Amino acid sequence: AVAAAVAPVVAAARRFARCPEVVRGVCAALRALLGVAPLCLDSSHCPSSPSDDGQKAALACALSEEGAVDFADEACDAFATTPHTEDLLEDAIAVVALGRGFRAVLPKLDAAPPGSLLRVAGLKALFELGRGDLRLMGQACRDAGVVQAIADMCAKLAAEEAGTDQCGRISESAALLMGLCGCAPMHVSRAGT
């Protein structure tokens, strides 16, 4: 039943892909749906036979087939520099992380220009996902490469944002995320403090 709603939701989103209010609502809905059936935790998105968890499997299959994660990835690119889109970007990054894993999000955050809302929203999304579902954080932390990549990226972003309006928020989000990963706390000096 829920899986049947995925196709019209993604179709509406693609139809109104330039409208931040529509895209934000769709990304929030996709985040909630992927929270029930995270694709990154299961490599068999579309099982051929029904399982005990048939509704979750059907939902995961529908999300995969309809390109929900691709849509969210495109939304990140389209709205990365649009003012007042932090909630949209946080939900879109969460969708990408739930669909492809934390590792897939890191290059996007790393490549975002200094001052981009995508950086703050992305770090916050990863922290909230890890805090909300320890399976996701456990999966990321089992891979030493992911933990190191998160630590390196957080340090780089905090250093690049030093002295900007985003510095405090980036540093706080990075410290929270690194704490979940079990990394040592980082200290970034803020300009003027």
Coordinates of C-alpha atoms in Angstrom, one line a residue:
A1 CA 0.0 0.0 0.0
V2 CA 2.7 2.5 1.0
A3 CA 4.9 1.3 -1.8
A4 CA 2.2 2.3 -4.3
A5 CA 2.6 5.9 -3.2
V6 CA 6.2 6.2 -4.2
A7 CA 5.7 6.5 -8.0
P8 CA 3.2 9.4 -7.9
V9 CA 5.3 11.2 -5.2
V10 CA 8.5 11.0 -7.3
A11 CA 6.6 11.8 -10.5
A12 CA 5.2 15.0 -8.8
A13 CA 8.6 15.9 -7.6
R14 CA 10.1 15.6 -11.1
R15 CA 7.3 17.7 -12.5
F16 CA 7.9 20.5 -10.0
A17 CA 11.7 20.0 -9.6
R18 CA 12.3 23.8 -9.5
C19 CA 9.8 24.5 -6.8
P20 CA 11.6 24.4 -3.4
E21 CA 8.4 23.8 -1.4
V22 CA 7.5 20.8 -3.4
V23 CA 11.0 19.3 -3.5
R24 CA 11.3 19.9 0.3
G25 CA 8.1 18.0 0.9
V26 CA 9.0 15.2 -1.3
C27 CA 12.5 14.9 0.2
A28 CA 10.9 14.8 3.7
A29 CA 8.5 12.1 2.6
L30 CA 11.3 10.1 0.9
R31 CA 13.5 10.4 4.1
A32 CA 10.6 9.0 6.2
L33 CA 10.0 6.2 3.7
L34 CA 13.7 5.3 3.5
G35 CA 13.9 5.4 7.3
V36 CA 11.6 2.4 7.3
A37 CA 13.5 0.6 4.6
P38 CA 17.0 1.9 4.2
L39 CA 18.5 0.7 0.9
C40 CA 22.1 1.1 2.1
L41 CA 21.6 -1.6 4.8
D42 CA 20.4 -4.3 2.3
S43 CA 22.0 -5.1 -1.0
S44 CA 18.9 -7.0 -2.3
H45 CA 16.5 -4.1 -2.9
C46 CA 14.1 -6.0 -5.0
P47 CA 13.8 -9.6 -3.7
S48 CA 12.2 -12.1 -6.1
S49 CA 10.2 -13.9 -3.4
P50 CA 8.2 -12.4 -0.6
S51 CA 9.8 -12.5 2.8
D52 CA 8.6 -12.1 6.3
D53 CA 9.1 -8.4 5.8
G54 CA 7.3 -8.2 2.4
Q55 CA 6.0 -4.6 2.8
K56 CA 9.5 -3.3 3.6
A57 CA 10.9 -5.2 0.6
A58 CA 8.2 -3.8 -1.6
L59 CA 8.8 -0.3 -0.3
A60 CA 12.6 -0.6 -0.9
C61 CA 12.0 -2.0 -4.3
A62 CA 9.6 0.9 -5.2
L63 CA 12.1 3.5 -3.9
S64 CA 14.9 1.9 -5.9
E65 CA 12.9 1.5 -9.1
E66 CA 11.5 5.0 -9.1
G67 CA 14.9 6.6 -8.6
A68 CA 14.1 8.3 -5.3
V69 CA 17.8 8.5 -4.3
D70 CA 18.7 9.9 -7.7
F71 CA 16.0 12.6 -7.3
A72 CA 17.4 13.6 -3.9
D73 CA 20.9 13.7 -5.3
E74 CA 19.7 16.0 -8.1
A75 CA 17.9 18.2 -5.5
C76 CA 21.2 18.6 -3.6
D77 CA 22.8 20.0 -6.7
A78 CA 19.9 22.2 -7.7
F79 CA 19.4 23.8 -4.3
A80 CA 22.9 23.8 -2.8
T81 CA 23.2 27.6 -3.0
T82 CA 19.6 28.6 -2.8
P83 CA 18.8 30.7 0.3
H84 CA 16.5 29.2 2.9
T85 CA 16.7 25.6 1.7
E86 CA 18.5 24.0 4.7
D87 CA 15.6 21.7 5.6
L88 CA 15.3 20.6 2.0
L89 CA 19.0 20.0 1.7
E90 CA 19.1 18.1 5.1
D91 CA 16.3 15.8 3.9
A92 CA 17.9 15.3 0.5
I93 CA 21.3 14.4 2.0
A94 CA 19.5 12.0 4.4
V95 CA 17.8 10.3 1.4
V96 CA 21.1 9.9 -0.4
A97 CA 22.8 8.5 2.7
L98 CA 19.9 6.1 3.4
G99 CA 20.0 5.0 -0.2
R100 CA 23.7 4.7 -0.8
G101 CA 25.4 4.9 2.5
F102 CA 27.4 7.6 4.3
R103 CA 30.4 7.2 2.0
A104 CA 28.4 8.4 -1.0
V105 CA 27.5 11.7 0.7
L106 CA 31.0 12.7 1.7
P107 CA 32.3 13.8 -1.8
K108 CA 29.3 15.9 -2.3
L109 CA 29.8 17.8 1.0
D110 CA 33.5 18.0 0.4
A111 CA 33.0 19.5 -3.1
A112 CA 30.4 22.1 -1.9
P113 CA 31.8 25.6 -2.0
P114 CA 32.6 27.4 1.3
G115 CA 29.5 29.0 2.8
S116 CA 27.2 26.5 1.0
L117 CA 24.1 25.6 3.0
L118 CA 24.7 22.0 1.8
R119 CA 27.7 21.6 4.1
V120 CA 25.8 22.5 7.3
A121 CA 22.7 20.6 6.2
G122 CA 24.7 17.6 5.2
L123 CA 26.7 17.2 8.4
K124 CA 23.5 17.7 10.4
A125 CA 21.7 15.1 8.3
L126 CA 24.5 12.5 8.8
F127 CA 24.6 13.2 12.6
E128 CA 20.8 12.9 12.9
L129 CA 20.7 9.7 10.8
G130 CA 23.5 8.1 12.9
R131 CA 21.9 9.2 16.2
G132 CA 18.5 8.0 15.1
D133 CA 19.5 4.6 13.7
L134 CA 22.6 3.1 15.2
R135 CA 22.6 0.5 12.5
L136 CA 23.6 3.2 10.0
M137 CA 26.3 4.6 12.2
G138 CA 27.5 1.1 13.0
Q139 CA 27.7 0.3 9.3
A140 CA 29.7 3.5 8.7
C141 CA 32.0 3.0 11.7
R142 CA 32.9 -0.6 10.8
D143 CA 34.6 0.8 7.7
A144 CA 37.8 2.5 8.9
G145 CA 38.0 4.3 5.6
V146 CA 34.6 5.9 6.1
V147 CA 35.5 7.0 9.6
Q148 CA 38.8 8.5 8.4
A149 CA 37.0 10.2 5.5
I150 CA 34.4 11.7 7.8
A151 CA 37.2 13.0 10.2
D152 CA 39.2 14.4 7.3
M153 CA 36.2 16.0 5.7
C154 CA 35.0 17.5 9.0
A155 CA 38.4 19.0 9.7
K156 CA 38.7 20.4 6.2
L157 CA 35.2 21.9 6.2
A158 CA 35.7 23.5 9.6
A159 CA 39.0 25.0 8.5
E160 CA 37.6 26.3 5.2
E161 CA 34.7 27.9 7.0
A162 CA 36.8 29.6 9.6
G163 CA 35.8 33.2 9.8
T164 CA 32.6 32.8 7.9
D165 CA 29.0 33.0 9.1
Q166 CA 28.8 29.2 8.9
C167 CA 31.9 28.5 11.0
G168 CA 30.1 27.8 14.3
R169 CA 27.4 25.7 12.8
I170 CA 29.9 23.6 10.7
S171 CA 32.2 23.1 13.7
E172 CA 29.3 22.1 16.0
S173 CA 27.9 19.7 13.4
A174 CA 31.3 18.2 12.6
A175 CA 32.1 17.7 16.3
L176 CA 28.8 15.9 16.9
L177 CA 29.2 13.7 13.9
M178 CA 32.8 12.9 14.8
G179 CA 31.8 12.1 18.3
L180 CA 29.3 9.5 17.0
C181 CA 32.1 8.0 15.0
G182 CA 34.3 7.8 18.0
C183 CA 36.8 10.3 16.7
A184 CA 38.7 12.7 18.9
P185 CA 37.1 16.1 19.3
M186 CA 38.5 18.7 17.0
H187 CA 39.2 22.3 17.9
V188 CA 38.7 24.9 15.3
S189 CA 39.4 28.5 16.2
R190 CA 36.8 31.0 15.1
A191 CA 37.8 34.3 13.8
G192 CA 37.3 36.9 16.5
T193 CA 37.0 34.4 19.4

